[in-house]
CSV table of C-alpha atoms in Angstrom, one decimal:
chain,number,residue,atom,x,y,z
M,1,MET,CA,0.0,0.0,0.0
M,2,LEU,CA,1.3,3.4,-0.9
M,3,ASN,CA,1.8,6.0,1.9
M,4,ARG,CA,1.0,9.6,1.3
M,5,ARG,CA,4.6,10.6,0.5
M,6,LYS,CA,5.0,7.8,-2.0
M,7,PHE,CA,1.6,8.6,-3.6
M,8,LEU,CA,2.5,12.3,-4.0
M,9,LYS,CA,5.9,11.4,-5.5
M,10,ALA,CA,4.3,8.9,-7.9
M,11,SER,CA,1.7,11.5,-8.9
M,12,ALA,CA,4.4,14.1,-9.6
M,13,LEU,CA,6.3,11.6,-11.7
M,14,SER,CA,3.1,10.7,-13.6
M,15,ALA,CA,2.4,14.4,-14.2
M,16,SER,CA,5.9,15.0,-15.6
M,17,MET,CA,5.6,11.9,-17.8
M,18,ILE,CA,2.3,13.2,-19.2
M,19,ALA,CA,3.8,16.6,-19.9
M,20,ILE,CA,6.8,15.0,-21.7
M,21,ASN,CA,4.4,12.8,-23.6
M,22,LYS,CA,2.3,15.8,-24.6
M,23,GLN,CA,5.4,17.5,-25.8
M,24,ALA,CA,6.5,14.4,-27.8
M,25,ILE,CA,3.0,14.0,-29.3
M,26,ALA,CA,3.0,17.7,-30.4
M,27,GLU,CA,6.2,17.0,-32.2
M,28,VAL,CA,4.9,14.1,-34.2
M,29,ILE,CA,1.3,14.8,-34.8
M,30,PRO,CA,1.2,16.8,-38.1
M,31,ASN,CA,-1.9,18.8,-37.1
M,32,SER,CA,-0.3,20.2,-34.0
M,33,ALA,CA,0.1,24.0,-33.9
M,34,SER,CA,3.9,23.8,-33.9
M,35,VAL,CA,3.9,22.2,-37.3
M,36,GLN,CA,1.2,24.4,-38.9
M,37,GLN,CA,3.3,27.5,-38.3
M,38,SER,CA,5.2,26.9,-41.5
M,39,LYS,CA,5.0,29.7,-44.1
M,40,PRO,CA,3.0,29.3,-47.4
M,41,ILE,CA,5.0,27.6,-50.1
M,42,ILE,CA,4.5,26.3,-53.6
M,43,ILE,CA,6.8,24.0,-55.5
M,44,SER,CA,6.6,22.5,-59.0
M,45,THR,CA,8.5,20.4,-61.5
M,46,TRP,CA,10.8,21.8,-64.2
M,47,ASP,CA,11.9,25.3,-65.1
M,48,PHE,CA,8.5,26.4,-66.4
M,49,GLY,CA,7.4,25.8,-62.8
M,50,ILE,CA,8.8,29.2,-62.0
M,51,ALA,CA,6.0,31.0,-63.9
M,52,ALA,CA,3.4,28.6,-62.6
M,53,ASN,CA,4.5,29.1,-59.0
M,54,LYS,CA,4.3,32.9,-59.3
M,55,ALA,CA,0.6,32.5,-60.3
M,56,GLY,CA,0.0,30.2,-57.4
M,57,TRP,CA,1.8,32.6,-55.1
M,58,SER,CA,-0.6,35.4,-55.9
M,59,VAL,CA,-3.2,33.3,-54.1
M,60,LEU,CA,-1.0,32.0,-51.2
M,61,SER,CA,0.5,35.5,-50.4
M,62,LYS,CA,-3.0,36.8,-49.8
M,63,GLY,CA,-3.9,34.0,-47.4
M,64,GLY,CA,-5.7,32.0,-50.1
M,65,ARG,CA,-6.4,28.3,-50.2
M,66,SER,CA,-3.7,25.9,-51.5
M,67,LEU,CA,-6.2,24.3,-53.8
M,68,ASP,CA,-6.9,27.6,-55.6
M,69,ALA,CA,-3.2,28.2,-55.8
M,70,ILE,CA,-2.7,24.8,-57.5
M,71,GLU,CA,-5.4,25.5,-60.1
M,72,GLN,CA,-4.1,28.9,-61.0
M,73,ALA,CA,-0.5,27.6,-61.2
M,74,GLY,CA,-1.7,24.9,-63.6
M,75,TRP,CA,-3.3,27.4,-65.9
M,76,VAL,CA,0.1,28.9,-66.8
M,77,PRO,CA,1.7,26.0,-68.6
M,78,GLU,CA,-1.6,24.8,-69.9
M,79,ALA,CA,-2.0,28.1,-71.8
M,80,ASP,CA,1.6,28.4,-72.8
M,81,VAL,CA,1.7,27.8,-76.6
M,82,SER,CA,5.5,27.4,-76.5
M,83,ASN,CA,5.2,24.5,-74.0
M,84,GLN,CA,4.8,21.3,-76.1
M,85,THR,CA,4.2,19.0,-73.2
M,86,VAL,CA,1.4,20.6,-71.3
M,87,GLY,CA,-2.0,21.8,-72.5
M,88,TYR,CA,-2.4,24.1,-75.5
M,89,GLY,CA,0.4,23.5,-78.0
M,90,GLY,CA,1.1,20.0,-76.7
M,91,LEU,CA,2.4,17.4,-79.1
M,92,PRO,CA,-0.3,15.1,-80.4
M,93,ASP,CA,-0.6,11.3,-80.3
M,94,ARG,CA,0.4,9.3,-83.3
M,95,ASP,CA,-3.0,10.0,-85.0
M,96,GLY,CA,-2.7,13.8,-84.6
M,97,HIS,CA,-5.0,14.3,-81.6
M,98,VAL,CA,-3.9,16.4,-78.7
M,99,THR,CA,-5.2,14.6,-75.6
M,100,LEU,CA,-4.7,16.0,-72.1
M,101,ASP,CA,-4.6,14.4,-68.6
M,102,ALA,CA,-4.8,16.2,-65.3
M,103,CYS,CA,-5.7,15.6,-61.7
M,104,ILE,CA,-6.1,17.7,-58.5
M,105,MET,CA,-6.3,16.8,-54.8
M,106,ASP,CA,-7.1,18.9,-51.7
M,107,GLU,CA,-6.3,18.8,-48.0
M,108,ALA,CA,-9.4,16.7,-47.2
M,109,GLY,CA,-8.5,13.9,-49.6
M,110,ASN,CA,-11.0,14.9,-52.2
M,111,CYS,CA,-9.7,14.4,-55.8
M,112,GLY,CA,-10.7,14.6,-59.4
M,113,ALA,CA,-9.1,13.7,-62.7
M,114,VAL,CA,-9.7,13.8,-66.4
M,115,LEU,CA,-8.0,11.4,-68.9
M,116,ALA,CA,-7.6,11.7,-72.7
M,117,LEU,CA,-9.5,15.0,-72.7
M,118,GLU,CA,-9.6,16.8,-76.1
M,119,ASN,CA,-10.3,20.4,-77.1
M,120,ILE,CA,-10.3,21.9,-73.6
M,121,LYS,CA,-7.4,24.2,-72.7
M,122,HIS,CA,-7.5,23.9,-68.9
M,123,PRO,CA,-7.9,20.2,-67.9
M,124,ILE,CA,-6.8,20.9,-64.3
M,125,SER,CA,-10.0,23.0,-63.9
M,126,VAL,CA,-12.2,20.3,-65.4
M,127,ALA,CA,-10.5,17.9,-62.9
M,128,ARG,CA,-11.5,20.2,-60.1
M,129,GLN,CA,-15.1,20.3,-61.4
M,130,VAL,CA,-15.2,16.5,-61.4
M,131,MET,CA,-14.0,16.6,-57.8
M,132,GLU,CA,-16.5,19.1,-56.7
M,133,LYS,CA,-19.6,18.4,-58.8
M,134,THR,CA,-19.7,14.7,-59.2
M,135,PRO,CA,-19.5,11.6,-57.0
M,136,HIS,CA,-16.6,10.3,-59.3
M,137,VAL,CA,-12.9,10.7,-59.3
M,138,MET,CA,-12.1,10.2,-63.0
M,139,LEU,CA,-13.8,11.0,-66.3
M,140,ALA,CA,-12.2,10.0,-69.6
M,141,GLY,CA,-12.4,10.8,-73.3
M,142,GLU,CA,-15.8,11.8,-74.7
M,143,GLY,CA,-17.4,11.7,-71.3
M,144,ALA,CA,-14.9,14.1,-69.9
M,145,LEU,CA,-15.4,16.4,-72.9
M,146,GLN,CA,-19.2,16.2,-72.5
M,147,PHE,CA,-18.9,17.1,-68.8
M,148,ALA,CA,-16.6,20.0,-69.5
M,149,LEU,CA,-18.9,21.5,-72.2
M,150,ALA,CA,-21.9,21.1,-69.9
M,151,ASN,CA,-20.0,23.1,-67.2
M,152,GLY,CA,-19.2,26.0,-69.4
M,153,PHE,CA,-15.7,25.2,-70.8
M,154,LYS,CA,-15.0,26.4,-74.3
M,155,LYS,CA,-14.2,23.9,-77.0
M,156,GLU,CA,-11.2,24.8,-79.1
M,157,ASP,CA,-8.5,23.4,-81.3
M,158,LEU,CA,-5.3,22.7,-79.3
M,159,LEU,CA,-3.1,21.6,-82.1
M,160,THR,CA,-0.8,24.5,-83.0
M,161,GLU,CA,0.9,25.0,-86.3
M,162,LYS,CA,4.3,24.2,-84.8
M,163,SER,CA,3.1,21.0,-83.1
M,164,LYS,CA,1.2,20.0,-86.3
M,165,LYS,CA,4.4,20.5,-88.3
M,166,ASP,CA,6.5,18.5,-85.9
M,167,TRP,CA,3.9,15.7,-86.0
M,168,GLU,CA,3.9,15.7,-89.8
M,169,ASN,CA,7.7,15.4,-89.8
M,170,TRP,CA,7.4,12.5,-87.4
M,171,LEU,CA,5.0,10.7,-89.7
M,172,LYS,CA,7.7,10.4,-92.3
M,173,THR,CA,9.2,7.6,-90.3
M,174,ALA,CA,6.4,7.1,-87.8
M,175,LYS,CA,8.6,5.0,-85.5
M,176,TYR,CA,6.8,4.5,-82.2
M,177,ASN,CA,10.0,4.7,-80.2
M,178,PRO,CA,9.9,8.0,-78.4
M,179,VAL,CA,13.2,9.4,-77.2
M,180,MET,CA,12.8,9.8,-73.5
M,181,ASN,CA,14.3,12.7,-71.6
M,182,ILE,CA,15.9,14.4,-74.5
M,183,GLU,CA,17.4,17.1,-72.3
M,184,ASN,CA,19.5,14.5,-70.6
M,185,LYS,CA,21.1,13.3,-73.8
M,186,GLN,CA,22.7,16.7,-74.0
M,187,TYR,CA,23.2,17.2,-70.3
M,188,ASP,CA,26.1,19.4,-69.2
M,189,LYS,CA,27.3,18.2,-65.8
M,190,SER,CA,29.3,21.4,-65.3
M,191,SER,CA,26.0,23.4,-65.3
M,192,PRO,CA,23.0,21.3,-64.2
M,193,LEU,CA,20.5,24.0,-65.4
M,194,LYS,CA,21.9,24.3,-69.0
M,195,LEU,CA,19.6,21.8,-70.7
M,196,PRO,CA,19.4,22.5,-74.4
M,197,GLY,CA,16.4,20.2,-75.0
M,198,ASN,CA,14.3,21.2,-72.1
M,199,GLN,CA,11.8,23.1,-74.1
M,200,TYR,CA,10.9,19.9,-76.0
M,201,ASN,CA,10.5,17.1,-73.6
M,202,HIS,CA,9.9,18.3,-70.1
M,203,ASP,CA,6.8,16.2,-69.7
M,204,THR,CA,4.4,16.8,-66.8
M,205,ILE,CA,4.1,19.7,-64.4
M,206,GLY,CA,3.4,18.5,-60.9
M,207,ILE,CA,2.6,21.2,-58.3
M,208,LEU,CA,2.4,21.0,-54.5
M,209,ALA,CA,1.4,23.9,-52.2
M,210,ILE,CA,0.9,24.6,-48.5
M,211,ASP,CA,-1.2,27.6,-47.5
M,212,ALA,CA,-1.1,29.8,-44.4
M,213,LYS,CA,-3.4,27.4,-42.6
M,214,GLY,CA,-1.0,24.6,-43.1
M,215,ASN,CA,-3.2,22.8,-45.6
M,216,ILE,CA,-1.7,20.9,-48.5
M,217,SER,CA,-3.1,20.5,-52.0
M,218,GLY,CA,-1.6,19.2,-55.3
M,219,GLY,CA,-2.1,19.1,-59.0
M,220,CYS,CA,-0.7,17.5,-62.1
M,221,THR,CA,-1.3,18.4,-65.8
M,222,THR,CA,0.2,17.2,-69.1
M,223,SER,CA,-0.4,16.5,-72.7
M,224,GLY,CA,1.5,13.2,-72.2
M,225,MET,CA,4.0,11.4,-74.2
M,226,ALA,CA,4.6,12.7,-77.7
M,227,TYR,CA,3.2,10.6,-80.5
M,228,LYS,CA,1.8,8.0,-78.0
M,229,LEU,CA,-0.6,5.3,-79.0
M,230,ARG,CA,-4.1,6.8,-79.1
M,231,GLY,CA,-5.7,6.3,-75.7
M,232,ARG,CA,-2.5,5.9,-73.8
M,233,ILE,CA,-2.6,7.2,-70.2
M,234,GLY,CA,0.5,7.8,-68.1
M,235,ASP,CA,0.8,8.4,-64.4
M,236,SER,CA,-0.2,12.1,-64.4
M,237,PRO,CA,-4.0,11.8,-63.8
M,238,ILE,CA,-3.8,8.8,-61.6
M,239,ILE,CA,-4.2,9.5,-57.9
M,240,GLY,CA,-1.4,7.7,-56.1
M,241,ALA,CA,0.8,7.5,-59.1
M,242,GLY,CA,1.4,11.0,-60.5
M,243,LEU,CA,0.0,12.7,-57.4
M,244,TYR,CA,-0.9,12.1,-53.8
M,245,VAL,CA,-1.6,14.3,-50.9
M,246,ASP,CA,-2.2,13.4,-47.2
M,247,ASN,CA,-2.7,16.5,-45.1
M,248,GLU,CA,-1.3,14.8,-42.0
M,249,VAL,CA,2.0,14.0,-43.8
M,250,GLY,CA,2.7,15.8,-47.0
M,251,GLY,CA,2.4,15.5,-50.8
M,252,ALA,CA,4.3,14.1,-53.7
M,253,THR,CA,4.2,14.3,-57.5
M,254,SER,CA,6.2,12.7,-60.3
M,255,THR,CA,7.4,13.3,-63.8
M,256,GLY,CA,9.0,11.2,-66.6
M,257,VAL,CA,7.9,7.9,-68.0
M,258,GLY,CA,4.6,7.4,-66.4
M,259,GLU,CA,4.3,3.6,-66.9
M,260,GLU,CA,7.1,3.0,-64.4
M,261,VAL,CA,5.5,5.4,-61.9
M,262,VAL,CA,2.1,3.6,-62.2
M,263,ARG,CA,3.8,0.2,-61.7
M,264,ASN,CA,5.2,1.4,-58.4
M,265,VAL,CA,2.3,3.6,-57.3
M,266,GLY,CA,5.1,6.2,-56.9
M,267,SER,CA,3.6,9.3,-55.3
M,268,PHE,CA,1.7,7.3,-52.7
M,269,LEU,CA,4.8,5.4,-51.9
M,270,VAL,CA,6.7,8.7,-51.3
M,271,VAL,CA,4.1,10.0,-48.9
M,272,GLU,CA,4.0,6.7,-47.0
M,273,LEU,CA,7.7,6.8,-46.6
M,274,MET,CA,7.5,10.3,-45.2
M,275,ARG,CA,4.9,9.1,-42.8
M,276,GLN,CA,7.5,6.6,-41.6
M,277,GLY,CA,10.0,9.4,-40.9
M,278,TYR,CA,11.8,9.8,-44.2
M,279,SER,CA,12.7,13.3,-45.3
M,280,PRO,CA,11.1,14.4,-48.6
M,281,GLU,CA,14.4,13.9,-50.5
M,282,ALA,CA,15.1,10.5,-48.9
M,283,ALA,CA,11.5,9.3,-49.7
M,284,CYS,CA,11.9,10.4,-53.3
M,285,LYS,CA,15.2,8.6,-53.6
M,286,GLU,CA,13.8,5.4,-52.2
M,287,ALA,CA,10.9,5.5,-54.7
M,288,VAL,CA,13.5,5.9,-57.5
M,289,MET,CA,15.6,3.1,-56.2
M,290,ARG,CA,12.6,0.7,-56.2
M,291,ILE,CA,12.1,1.4,-59.9
M,292,ILE,CA,15.8,0.9,-60.6
M,293,LYS,CA,15.9,-2.3,-58.6
M,294,LYS,CA,12.9,-3.8,-60.3
M,295,LYS,CA,14.0,-2.9,-63.9
M,296,PRO,CA,17.7,-2.0,-63.9
M,297,ASP,CA,18.1,-2.3,-67.7
M,298,THR,CA,15.0,-0.2,-68.4
M,299,ALA,CA,16.0,2.5,-65.8
M,300,LYS,CA,19.2,3.2,-67.7
M,301,ASN,CA,17.3,4.6,-70.6
M,302,ILE,CA,14.4,6.5,-69.0
M,303,GLN,CA,13.8,9.4,-66.7
M,304,VAL,CA,11.6,9.3,-63.7
M,305,GLY,CA,11.7,12.0,-61.0
M,306,PHE,CA,9.8,12.6,-57.8
M,307,LEU,CA,9.1,15.9,-55.9
M,308,ALA,CA,7.8,16.0,-52.4
M,309,ILE,CA,6.9,18.3,-49.5
M,310,ASN,CA,6.1,17.4,-45.9
M,311,LYS,CA,3.8,19.1,-43.4
M,312,LYS,CA,6.7,21.3,-42.1
M,313,GLY,CA,7.3,22.8,-45.5
M,314,GLU,CA,10.5,20.8,-46.1
M,315,TYR,CA,10.9,19.7,-49.7
M,316,GLY,CA,13.1,17.5,-51.8
M,317,ALA,CA,13.4,15.7,-55.1
M,318,TYR,CA,15.3,12.8,-56.7
M,319,ALA,CA,15.4,11.3,-60.2
M,320,ILE,CA,16.9,8.4,-62.1
M,321,GLN,CA,18.9,10.6,-64.5
M,322,PRO,CA,20.6,14.0,-64.1
M,323,GLY,CA,18.9,17.1,-65.5
M,324,PHE,CA,15.7,17.1,-63.5
M,325,SER,CA,14.9,20.4,-61.8
M,326,PHE,CA,12.2,21.9,-59.7
M,327,ALA,CA,11.0,25.4,-58.8
M,328,VAL,CA,10.3,26.8,-55.4
M,329,CYS,CA,8.3,29.9,-54.4
M,330,ASN,CA,7.8,31.3,-50.9
M,331,SER,CA,7.9,34.7,-49.1
M,332,GLU,CA,11.7,34.8,-49.5
M,333,GLN,CA,12.1,34.0,-53.2
M,334,GLN,CA,9.7,33.6,-56.1
M,335,ASP,CA,12.0,32.3,-58.8
M,336,LEU,CA,14.2,29.7,-57.2
M,337,LEU,CA,15.2,26.8,-59.5
M,338,ILE,CA,16.9,23.8,-57.9
M,339,PRO,CA,18.6,20.9,-59.7
M,340,GLY,CA,17.3,17.6,-58.3
M,341,LYS,CA,19.7,14.9,-57.2
M,342,SER,CA,19.9,11.7,-59.3
M,343,TYR,CA,21.1,8.1,-59.3
M,344,TYR,CA,23.4,8.4,-62.3
């Protein structure tokens, strides 16, 4: 039986243990106030992410929602006629059709996507409408177009003269053997950001943002692989592959050869690794290494890169090949371009 002195001593010890445990819990629970004090930030893949981030920052800097920042950031490359891998001006499939894929995901786990959408300039906005106005996650092809038109989107021809000319030149040989990661064929290791081919084959833009409330959203938009088989879908619009967000942990997105990302459910894997305590860069590296381990011969000739951010606002990236870069925008700097680390 405990006497009064032992009881008080035990009670004091228990109280101190509870205080310590509360402190420890506050450090690991992502929704704690200490974690949500991080500043707004938006990050995205490739150098054209700089312009996209600036558009998203116009929302975040005014206290706006991360989901709105993602959508506005996505509009920039989607409307950029000089960008042949995202939206308007994108290179067509082998039959001459420009087909677009996009997805979006918010802090509550709501998500929407469109696949093989034609004649609509801003697929990321259609994806958001799918998320907010339907019980579904994905709409594809004619159904996605019908939905877009019913919700006020304008139908327009997305095949520019330049992309049409490039496609017609490709038809002379029509070899379905796309050269992946062209910029890395000309990669200059002495200057990681001097990538002569990066206007041609930068692939997807993936975007992740944290707003002033600490809420995370993400988006991904692309015109897909140039001269792909009609109907081909990569990782970009697939939740868990090209994009995944868990507001308790962080978010991740990918770029490169989507087939390998899909096979490994890449972005979901990165987020789950961060849940286990991996830093964003370490999580991205582990996801890359799994691709390499499963298909070492294939990995030598393709590019896959992951970009991630955790609840604290820490970010990182990793790719198979050198040449991958990502853009960062926060209150300190709006035009930061960082070369991602790589296996080779």
